[in-house]
Coordinates of C-alpha atoms in Angstrom, one line a residue:
X1 CA 90.9 96.4 16.9
X2 CA 87.8 96.1 14.8
X3 CA 85.7 95.1 17.8
X4 CA 87.3 97.8 20.0
X5 CA 86.8 100.5 17.4
X6 CA 83.2 99.5 16.8
X7 CA 82.5 99.4 20.6
X8 CA 84.0 102.9 20.9
X9 CA 81.9 104.3 18.1
X10 CA 78.7 102.6 19.4
X11 CA 79.2 104.0 22.9
X12 CA 80.9 107.3 22.3
X13 CA 80.6 108.1 18.6
X14 CA 78.0 110.8 19.0
X15 CA 80.4 112.7 21.3
X16 CA 83.1 112.8 18.5
X17 CA 83.0 116.0 16.5
X18 CA 85.3 118.5 14.8
X19 CA 86.7 119.6 18.2
X20 CA 87.7 116.0 19.1
X21 CA 91.1 114.5 18.8
X22 CA 90.9 110.7 19.1
X23 CA 94.1 109.1 20.4
X24 CA 94.6 105.3 19.9
X25 CA 97.5 103.6 21.7
X26 CA 98.5 100.2 20.4
X27 CA 100.6 98.1 18.1
X28 CA 97.9 97.6 15.4
X29 CA 98.2 93.8 15.5
X30 CA 94.9 92.2 14.9
X31 CA 95.6 88.6 15.9
X32 CA 94.2 87.9 12.5
X33 CA 90.8 89.2 13.4
X34 CA 88.8 92.0 11.7
X35 CA 90.9 95.2 11.5
X36 CA 87.9 97.5 11.4
X37 CA 89.3 100.0 8.9
X38 CA 85.9 101.2 7.9
X39 CA 85.2 102.2 11.5
X40 CA 88.4 104.2 11.6
X41 CA 87.3 105.9 8.4
X42 CA 84.1 107.0 10.2
X43 CA 85.9 108.2 13.2
X44 CA 88.3 110.2 11.0
X45 CA 85.4 111.8 9.1
X46 CA 83.8 113.1 12.4
X47 CA 86.9 114.0 14.4
X48 CA 89.3 116.9 14.2
X49 CA 92.1 114.4 14.2
X50 CA 92.9 110.7 14.8
X51 CA 96.4 110.2 16.3
X52 CA 97.7 106.7 16.7
X53 CA 100.6 106.0 19.1
X54 CA 102.3 102.9 18.0
X55 CA 105.2 101.1 19.9
X56 CA 106.4 99.2 16.8
X57 CA 108.7 100.7 14.2
X58 CA 107.3 101.2 10.7
X59 CA 109.6 98.5 9.3
X60 CA 107.5 95.9 11.2
X61 CA 104.1 97.2 10.0
X62 CA 103.9 94.8 7.1
X63 CA 104.8 91.7 9.2
X64 CA 102.3 89.0 10.3
X65 CA 99.1 90.3 11.7
X66 CA 100.0 94.0 11.8
X67 CA 97.3 96.3 10.3
X68 CA 99.3 99.5 10.9
X69 CA 100.1 99.8 7.2
X70 CA 96.3 100.0 6.6
X71 CA 95.5 102.1 9.6
X72 CA 98.2 104.8 9.1
X73 CA 96.7 106.4 6.0
X74 CA 93.4 106.7 7.8
X75 CA 95.0 108.6 10.7
X76 CA 95.9 112.2 10.8
X77 CA 99.2 111.2 12.3
X78 CA 100.9 108.1 13.6
X79 CA 103.6 108.5 16.2
X80 CA 106.1 105.8 16.9
X81 CA 106.8 105.6 20.6
X82 CA 109.4 103.2 21.9
X83 CA 110.8 105.0 25.0
X84 CA 109.8 107.7 27.5
X85 CA 111.4 110.4 25.4
X86 CA 109.2 109.4 22.4
X87 CA 106.1 109.4 24.7
X88 CA 106.9 112.9 25.9
X89 CA 107.3 114.1 22.3
X90 CA 104.0 112.4 21.3
X91 CA 102.2 114.0 24.3
X92 CA 103.5 117.4 23.3
X93 CA 102.5 117.0 19.7
X94 CA 99.0 116.0 20.7
X95 CA 98.6 118.8 23.2
X96 CA 99.8 121.3 20.5
X97 CA 96.8 120.3 18.3
X98 CA 94.4 122.4 20.4

């Protein structure tokens, strides 16, 4: 995630402003590479909101290479999505942020 977050900020960071909701979809597992928390802090400082859609339950966020426990406080909201109903709920919550 560190590399992906840095790449996003390098390529599109100037487009992120207080009107932007950044949506990240992923399990937050780093494969023991750099988590890039500082980059997420920079995104959050520029954006209206940072919403992370995570397929793993919170109970697994402290296991192994998961960085979700460190990412979550830096996000405006983390939505657990494990089925189509959860995904619909997440999409409605994100759309309601307008």
